[in-house]
Amino acid sequence: MTTADEYRLLGFADADREAAEAFTPDPTVVKNLADQIRAEIGKLGQEPKLTMPDDPRNSVQAFLDTLPDIRRYHQERGIPDDISWASLADLGQQLKVSRRTHGEYSLETHWWVTIAWTGQLYALGRLQYLLHQVPADNPVPGTEPGEWIIGVHIPETGPLTPALVDDSLAQAREFFPRYFPEFPVKTANLWSWLIDPYLLDNLPQDSNMVRFGRRFTPYGEPTDSQDGAIFFTFRRHGTEHLDELPQDTTLQRLVVNRIKSGGTWQSAFGYLHL
């Protein structure tokens, strides 16, 4: 049984902790996913191939049931407790995002949480990092096929100030050689609509978002990400109700006005050398 302290360390809001405790899981479904998670822990470099339940609340229970397993893996690697818990606290963060989006206890991104739960994603200060290999179909300039790199991810946990980003990158430079020495990394990459050139050119150039995006050198071909821009800005899906969306910030107005004018937001690729 998950303790109150574990719920706190996993970042659960009170409403989500109470809902998790009140939920009656399907024991067969939960055991099936939990067994799959245990089998994938420590298999680095590939997205876990798991069959996710139709009801993501069962996924949450499977994550709670396998908490001792992923914690043991972190301890065997020597990963400090604060980094271990900060990385796993993405579960609570994703529950908060789902509640804000849907107004109830749910986990829209339960597939995403499996990446942290199998030992591939680590929170180091403001940013998260995914240990993976250079994809053959979209090579990163300056790297070799199969080379290990770290993918940068941006949780919704506060501002992207230059000082916080500098600190996080400095932590990454020390963390991976120390705790994953068999997977040497020299490069970080990012795939995000936050480095869409249109965004970087049309927000104030001294904004945290632009200063963050300019750190990365573009490469590869962008992919359309219209719904991604809507979701990450407003926590809603679809473009059918643009006039109902708040227009309180420069970013909100930019996202909506581009779509209304016939433009398409894209997720671009970028890299930086560590």
Short mmCIF file of N, CA, C and O in Angstrom, two decimals, residues 140-237:
data_model
loop_
_atom_site.label_atom_id
_atom_site.label_comp_id
_atom_site.label_asym_id
_atom_site.label_seq_id
_atom_site.Cartn_x
_atom_site.Cartn_y
_atom_site.Cartn_z
N VAL A 140 21.33 13.32 -35.79
CA VAL A 140 21.68 14.61 -35.20
C VAL A 140 23.06 15.01 -35.72
O VAL A 140 24.00 14.21 -35.65
N PRO A 141 23.22 16.22 -36.27
CA PRO A 141 24.53 16.63 -36.78
C PRO A 141 25.62 16.49 -35.72
O PRO A 141 25.41 16.79 -34.54
N GLY A 142 26.76 16.01 -36.15
CA GLY A 142 27.89 15.87 -35.24
C GLY A 142 27.88 14.60 -34.42
O GLY A 142 28.75 14.42 -33.56
N THR A 143 26.92 13.70 -34.68
CA THR A 143 26.87 12.43 -33.95
C THR A 143 27.02 11.27 -34.92
O THR A 143 26.87 11.43 -36.13
N GLU A 144 27.29 10.11 -34.35
CA GLU A 144 27.41 8.89 -35.14
C GLU A 144 26.15 8.04 -35.00
O GLU A 144 25.47 8.12 -33.98
N PRO A 145 25.81 7.22 -36.00
CA PRO A 145 24.65 6.34 -35.87
C PRO A 145 24.76 5.46 -34.63
O PRO A 145 25.80 4.88 -34.36
N GLY A 146 23.68 5.42 -33.84
CA GLY A 146 23.68 4.62 -32.62
C GLY A 146 24.29 5.29 -31.41
O GLY A 146 24.27 4.72 -30.31
N GLU A 147 24.84 6.49 -31.58
CA GLU A 147 25.43 7.20 -30.45
C GLU A 147 24.35 7.55 -29.42
O GLU A 147 23.22 7.86 -29.76
N TRP A 148 24.73 7.51 -28.15
CA TRP A 148 23.80 7.84 -27.08
C TRP A 148 23.74 9.35 -26.88
O TRP A 148 24.78 10.03 -26.86
N ILE A 149 22.55 9.86 -26.75
CA ILE A 149 22.32 11.28 -26.51
C ILE A 149 21.23 11.41 -25.45
O ILE A 149 20.63 10.42 -25.03
N ILE A 150 20.97 12.63 -25.01
CA ILE A 150 19.88 12.84 -24.07
C ILE A 150 18.86 13.80 -24.70
O ILE A 150 19.21 14.85 -25.23
N GLY A 151 17.61 13.38 -24.65
CA GLY A 151 16.52 14.21 -25.15
C GLY A 151 16.02 15.12 -24.05
O GLY A 151 15.78 14.68 -22.92
N VAL A 152 15.88 16.39 -24.35
CA VAL A 152 15.43 17.39 -23.37
C VAL A 152 13.91 17.46 -23.39
O VAL A 152 13.28 17.54 -24.45
N HIS A 153 13.30 17.44 -22.19
CA HIS A 153 11.86 17.60 -22.05
C HIS A 153 11.57 18.69 -21.02
O HIS A 153 12.34 18.88 -20.08
N ILE A 154 10.46 19.38 -21.23
CA ILE A 154 10.18 20.60 -20.45
C ILE A 154 8.88 20.40 -19.67
O ILE A 154 7.79 20.63 -20.19
N PRO A 155 8.97 19.99 -18.43
CA PRO A 155 7.75 19.83 -17.63
C PRO A 155 7.14 21.20 -17.31
O PRO A 155 7.84 22.22 -17.29
N GLU A 156 5.85 21.19 -17.06
CA GLU A 156 5.14 22.43 -16.76
C GLU A 156 5.26 22.72 -15.26
O GLU A 156 4.32 22.59 -14.49
N THR A 157 6.45 23.13 -14.86
CA THR A 157 6.71 23.32 -13.43
C THR A 157 7.22 24.71 -13.09
O THR A 157 7.70 24.93 -11.98
N GLY A 158 7.11 25.66 -14.01
CA GLY A 158 7.56 27.01 -13.70
C GLY A 158 8.26 27.67 -14.86
O GLY A 158 8.30 27.13 -15.98
N PRO A 159 8.84 28.84 -14.63
CA PRO A 159 9.48 29.59 -15.71
C PRO A 159 10.77 28.92 -16.19
O PRO A 159 11.42 28.17 -15.45
N LEU A 160 11.11 29.23 -17.45
CA LEU A 160 12.34 28.71 -18.05
C LEU A 160 13.42 29.78 -17.99
O LEU A 160 13.94 30.21 -19.03
N THR A 161 13.77 30.22 -16.81
CA THR A 161 14.76 31.29 -16.72
C THR A 161 16.13 30.77 -17.16
O THR A 161 16.46 29.59 -16.97
N PRO A 162 16.95 31.64 -17.74
CA PRO A 162 18.29 31.20 -18.16
C PRO A 162 19.09 30.57 -17.03
O PRO A 162 19.81 29.59 -17.25
N ALA A 163 18.96 31.11 -15.82
CA ALA A 163 19.73 30.57 -14.70
C ALA A 163 19.30 29.14 -14.38
O ALA A 163 20.15 28.26 -14.13
N LEU A 164 18.00 28.89 -14.39
CA LEU A 164 17.51 27.54 -14.11
C LEU A 164 17.92 26.56 -15.21
O LEU A 164 18.26 25.41 -14.93
N VAL A 165 17.87 27.00 -16.46
CA VAL A 165 18.27 26.13 -17.57
C VAL A 165 19.77 25.84 -17.50
O VAL A 165 20.20 24.70 -17.69
N ASP A 166 20.58 26.87 -17.22
CA ASP A 166 22.02 26.66 -17.09
C ASP A 166 22.32 25.64 -15.99
O ASP A 166 23.15 24.74 -16.17
N ASP A 167 21.62 25.78 -14.86
CA ASP A 167 21.84 24.86 -13.74
C ASP A 167 21.46 23.43 -14.12
O ASP A 167 22.17 22.48 -13.81
N SER A 168 20.33 23.27 -14.82
CA SER A 168 19.89 21.94 -15.21
C SER A 168 20.87 21.29 -16.18
O SER A 168 21.22 20.11 -16.03
N LEU A 169 21.33 22.03 -17.17
CA LEU A 169 22.30 21.47 -18.12
C LEU A 169 23.61 21.10 -17.43
O LEU A 169 24.23 20.09 -17.77
N ALA A 170 24.01 21.92 -16.46
CA ALA A 170 25.22 21.59 -15.71
C ALA A 170 25.04 20.29 -14.93
O ALA A 170 25.96 19.46 -14.86
N GLN A 171 23.85 20.10 -14.36
CA GLN A 171 23.58 18.84 -13.66
C GLN A 171 23.63 17.65 -14.62
O GLN A 171 24.15 16.59 -14.28
N ALA A 172 23.07 17.84 -15.82
CA ALA A 172 23.05 16.74 -16.81
C ALA A 172 24.47 16.35 -17.21
O ALA A 172 24.76 15.16 -17.40
N ARG A 173 25.34 17.35 -17.35
CA ARG A 173 26.73 17.06 -17.73
C ARG A 173 27.43 16.18 -16.70
O ARG A 173 28.34 15.42 -17.03
N GLU A 174 27.04 16.30 -15.44
CA GLU A 174 27.64 15.49 -14.38
C GLU A 174 26.90 14.18 -14.15
O GLU A 174 27.51 13.16 -13.85
N PHE A 175 25.57 14.22 -14.27
CA PHE A 175 24.74 13.08 -13.89
C PHE A 175 24.98 11.86 -14.77
O PHE A 175 25.23 10.75 -14.26
N PHE A 176 24.91 12.02 -16.07
CA PHE A 176 24.94 10.85 -16.95
C PHE A 176 26.30 10.16 -16.97
O PHE A 176 26.36 8.92 -16.91
N PRO A 177 27.42 10.86 -17.03
CA PRO A 177 28.70 10.15 -16.94
C PRO A 177 28.89 9.42 -15.61
O PRO A 177 29.54 8.37 -15.56
N ARG A 178 28.30 9.96 -14.55
CA ARG A 178 28.48 9.34 -13.23
C ARG A 178 27.62 8.10 -13.05
O ARG A 178 28.10 7.07 -12.56
N TYR A 179 26.35 8.18 -13.45
CA TYR A 179 25.41 7.10 -13.14
C TYR A 179 25.12 6.19 -14.33
O TYR A 179 24.57 5.10 -14.15
N PHE A 180 25.49 6.63 -15.54
CA PHE A 180 25.32 5.80 -16.73
C PHE A 180 26.60 5.85 -17.57
O PHE A 180 26.57 6.23 -18.75
N PRO A 181 27.74 5.48 -16.98
CA PRO A 181 29.02 5.64 -17.69
C PRO A 181 29.12 4.77 -18.94
O PRO A 181 29.91 5.08 -19.84
N GLU A 182 28.34 3.69 -19.01
CA GLU A 182 28.41 2.82 -20.19
C GLU A 182 27.65 3.41 -21.38
O GLU A 182 27.68 2.85 -22.48
N PHE A 183 26.94 4.54 -21.17
CA PHE A 183 26.21 5.20 -22.25
C PHE A 183 26.72 6.64 -22.38
O PHE A 183 26.05 7.58 -21.97
N PRO A 184 27.91 6.83 -22.92
CA PRO A 184 28.49 8.18 -22.96
C PRO A 184 27.65 9.12 -23.83
O PRO A 184 27.25 8.77 -24.94
N VAL A 185 27.38 10.30 -23.29
CA VAL A 185 26.59 11.29 -24.03
C VAL A 185 27.39 12.58 -24.17
O VAL A 185 28.04 13.03 -23.24
N LYS A 186 27.33 13.16 -25.37
CA LYS A 186 28.01 14.43 -25.64
C LYS A 186 27.03 15.48 -26.18
O LYS A 186 27.40 16.65 -26.31
N THR A 187 25.81 15.05 -26.49
CA THR A 187 24.87 15.91 -27.19
C THR A 187 23.48 15.77 -26.58
O THR A 187 23.09 14.69 -26.14
N ALA A 188 22.75 16.88 -26.56
CA ALA A 188 21.34 16.87 -26.16
C ALA A 188 20.51 17.31 -27.36
O ALA A 188 20.94 18.16 -28.16
N ASN A 189 19.32 16.71 -27.49
CA ASN A 189 18.44 17.17 -28.57
C ASN A 189 17.05 17.46 -28.02
O ASN A 189 16.71 17.10 -26.89
N LEU A 190 16.26 18.15 -28.82
CA LEU A 190 14.94 18.59 -28.41
C LEU A 190 14.03 18.52 -29.63
O LEU A 190 14.42 18.89 -30.74
N TRP A 191 12.82 18.04 -29.41
CA TRP A 191 11.77 18.08 -30.42
C TRP A 191 10.58 18.75 -29.80
O TRP A 191 9.96 18.21 -28.88
N SER A 192 10.26 19.96 -30.24
CA SER A 192 9.23 20.72 -29.55
C SER A 192 8.72 21.85 -30.43
O SER A 192 9.46 22.42 -31.24
N TRP A 193 7.44 22.21 -30.22
CA TRP A 193 6.91 23.39 -30.90
C TRP A 193 7.50 24.67 -30.31
O TRP A 193 7.40 25.73 -30.91
N LEU A 194 8.17 24.56 -29.15
CA LEU A 194 8.79 25.74 -28.55
C LEU A 194 10.00 26.22 -29.35
O LEU A 194 10.52 27.31 -29.08
N ILE A 195 10.46 25.42 -30.33
CA ILE A 195 11.52 25.92 -31.21
C ILE A 195 11.03 26.03 -32.65
O ILE A 195 11.84 26.02 -33.58
N ASP A 196 9.72 26.13 -32.82
CA ASP A 196 9.17 26.51 -34.13
C ASP A 196 9.75 27.89 -34.46
O ASP A 196 9.65 28.83 -33.66
N PRO A 197 10.41 28.06 -35.62
CA PRO A 197 11.01 29.36 -35.94
C PRO A 197 10.02 30.51 -35.87
O PRO A 197 10.39 31.63 -35.50
N TYR A 198 8.76 30.26 -36.20
CA TYR A 198 7.75 31.33 -36.13
C TYR A 198 7.59 31.82 -34.69
O TYR A 198 7.50 33.02 -34.44
N LEU A 199 7.59 30.89 -33.75
CA LEU A 199 7.47 31.27 -32.34
C LEU A 199 8.68 32.09 -31.91
O LEU A 199 8.55 33.15 -31.30
N LEU A 200 9.88 31.61 -32.27
CA LEU A 200 11.09 32.29 -31.84
C LEU A 200 11.23 33.67 -32.47
O LEU A 200 11.82 34.57 -31.87
N ASP A 201 10.68 33.84 -33.67
CA ASP A 201 10.80 35.13 -34.35
C ASP A 201 9.73 36.13 -33.91
O ASP A 201 9.90 37.34 -34.11
N ASN A 202 8.63 35.65 -33.31
CA ASN A 202 7.51 36.53 -33.05
C ASN A 202 7.21 36.77 -31.57
O ASN A 202 6.35 37.60 -31.26
N LEU A 203 7.89 36.10 -30.68
CA LEU A 203 7.82 36.45 -29.27
C LEU A 203 8.91 37.48 -28.97
O LEU A 203 9.89 37.60 -29.72
N PRO A 204 8.78 38.23 -27.88
CA PRO A 204 9.86 39.15 -27.51
C PRO A 204 11.18 38.42 -27.37
O PRO A 204 11.25 37.35 -26.76
N GLN A 205 12.22 38.98 -27.96
CA GLN A 205 13.49 38.27 -28.03
C GLN A 205 14.18 38.09 -26.69
O GLN A 205 15.08 37.26 -26.55
N ASP A 206 13.75 38.86 -25.68
CA ASP A 206 14.34 38.70 -24.35
C ASP A 206 13.48 37.80 -23.45
O ASP A 206 13.75 37.67 -22.26
N SER A 207 12.45 37.16 -24.02
CA SER A 207 11.61 36.29 -23.22
C SER A 207 12.35 34.99 -22.88
O SER A 207 13.25 34.56 -23.61
N ASN A 208 11.97 34.38 -21.77
CA ASN A 208 12.62 33.13 -21.36
C ASN A 208 12.47 32.06 -22.42
O ASN A 208 13.40 31.28 -22.68
N MET A 209 11.30 32.01 -23.06
CA MET A 209 11.04 30.97 -24.04
C MET A 209 11.95 31.11 -25.26
O MET A 209 12.51 30.12 -25.75
N VAL A 210 12.13 32.32 -25.73
CA VAL A 210 12.99 32.54 -26.90
C VAL A 210 14.44 32.29 -26.53
O VAL A 210 15.19 31.64 -27.29
N ARG A 211 14.85 32.76 -25.38
CA ARG A 211 16.24 32.55 -24.97
C ARG A 211 16.54 31.06 -24.80
O ARG A 211 17.65 30.61 -25.10
N PHE A 212 15.56 30.32 -24.35
CA PHE A 212 15.73 28.87 -24.26
C PHE A 212 15.83 28.25 -25.66
O PHE A 212 16.74 27.48 -25.95
N GLY A 213 14.90 28.60 -26.54
CA GLY A 213 14.88 28.01 -27.87
C GLY A 213 16.12 28.31 -28.68
O GLY A 213 16.57 27.46 -29.48
N ARG A 214 16.68 29.49 -28.50
CA ARG A 214 17.86 29.88 -29.28
C ARG A 214 19.11 29.09 -28.89
O ARG A 214 20.12 29.14 -29.59
N ARG A 215 19.06 28.37 -27.80
CA ARG A 215 20.20 27.54 -27.41
C ARG A 215 20.41 26.38 -28.39
O ARG A 215 21.51 25.84 -28.48
N PHE A 216 19.35 25.99 -29.08
CA PHE A 216 19.38 24.78 -29.90
C PHE A 216 19.58 25.12 -31.37
O PHE A 216 18.94 26.02 -31.91
N THR A 217 20.46 24.37 -32.02
CA THR A 217 20.70 24.52 -33.45
C THR A 217 19.70 23.65 -34.21
O THR A 217 19.60 22.45 -33.95
N PRO A 218 18.94 24.22 -35.15
CA PRO A 218 17.92 23.43 -35.85
C PRO A 218 18.55 22.35 -36.73
O PRO A 218 19.65 22.50 -37.25
N TYR A 219 17.80 21.26 -36.90
CA TYR A 219 18.18 20.21 -37.85
C TYR A 219 16.92 19.44 -38.22
O TYR A 219 15.88 19.53 -37.55
N GLY A 220 16.99 18.68 -39.28
CA GLY A 220 15.88 17.82 -39.69
C GLY A 220 14.68 18.60 -40.18
O GLY A 220 14.71 19.82 -40.36
N GLU A 221 13.59 17.88 -40.41
CA GLU A 221 12.36 18.46 -40.94
C GLU A 221 11.31 18.58 -39.83
O GLU A 221 11.01 17.59 -39.17
N PRO A 222 10.75 19.76 -39.63
CA PRO A 222 9.70 19.93 -38.61
C PRO A 222 8.47 19.10 -38.95
O PRO A 222 8.25 18.72 -40.10
N THR A 223 7.68 18.82 -37.93
CA THR A 223 6.42 18.09 -38.11
C THR A 223 5.27 18.96 -37.62
O THR A 223 5.43 19.74 -36.67
N ASP A 224 4.12 18.86 -38.26
CA ASP A 224 2.96 19.66 -37.87
C ASP A 224 2.55 19.34 -36.43
O ASP A 224 2.51 18.17 -36.03
N SER A 225 2.24 20.39 -35.68
CA SER A 225 1.92 20.21 -34.26
C SER A 225 0.86 21.22 -33.82
O SER A 225 0.97 21.83 -32.77
N GLN A 226 -0.18 21.36 -34.64
CA GLN A 226 -1.23 22.33 -34.34
C GLN A 226 -1.89 22.05 -32.99
O GLN A 226 -2.03 22.93 -32.14
N ASP A 227 -2.28 20.79 -32.78
CA ASP A 227 -2.95 20.44 -31.53
C ASP A 227 -1.99 20.54 -30.35
O ASP A 227 -2.39 20.90 -29.24
N GLY A 228 -0.72 20.25 -30.59
CA GLY A 228 0.26 20.36 -29.51
C GLY A 228 0.38 21.78 -28.99
O GLY A 228 0.45 22.00 -27.78
N ALA A 229 0.39 22.75 -29.89
CA ALA A 229 0.47 24.15 -29.47
C ALA A 229 -0.76 24.53 -28.66
O ALA A 229 -0.66 25.23 -27.64
N ILE A 230 -1.93 24.08 -29.11
CA ILE A 230 -3.17 24.38 -28.38
C ILE A 230 -3.14 23.73 -26.99
O ILE A 230 -3.43 24.36 -25.97
N PHE A 231 -2.77 22.46 -26.95
CA PHE A 231 -2.81 21.73 -25.69
C PHE A 231 -1.83 22.29 -24.67
O PHE A 231 -2.18 22.51 -23.51
N PHE A 232 -0.60 22.54 -25.09
CA PHE A 232 0.40 22.98 -24.13
C PHE A 232 0.22 24.44 -23.73
O PHE A 232 0.72 24.85 -22.69
N THR A 233 -0.51 25.21 -24.51
CA THR A 233 -0.77 26.59 -24.14
C THR A 233 -2.04 26.72 -23.31
O THR A 233 -2.10 27.49 -22.34
N PHE A 234 -3.07 25.95 -23.69
CA PHE A 234 -4.40 26.14 -23.07
C PHE A 234 -4.93 24.90 -22.34
O PHE A 234 -5.98 24.97 -21.72
N ARG A 235 -4.23 23.76 -22.45
CA ARG A 235 -4.72 22.51 -21.88
C ARG A 235 -6.10 22.15 -22.41
O ARG A 235 -7.00 21.73 -21.69
N ARG A 236 -6.25 22.32 -23.70
CA ARG A 236 -7.43 21.87 -24.43
C ARG A 236 -6.97 21.28 -25.75
O ARG A 236 -5.87 21.54 -26.21
N HIS A 237 -7.85 20.50 -26.37
CA HIS A 237 -7.54 19.90 -27.66
C HIS A 237 -8.45 20.51 -28.73
O HIS A 237 -9.57 20.93 -28.45
#
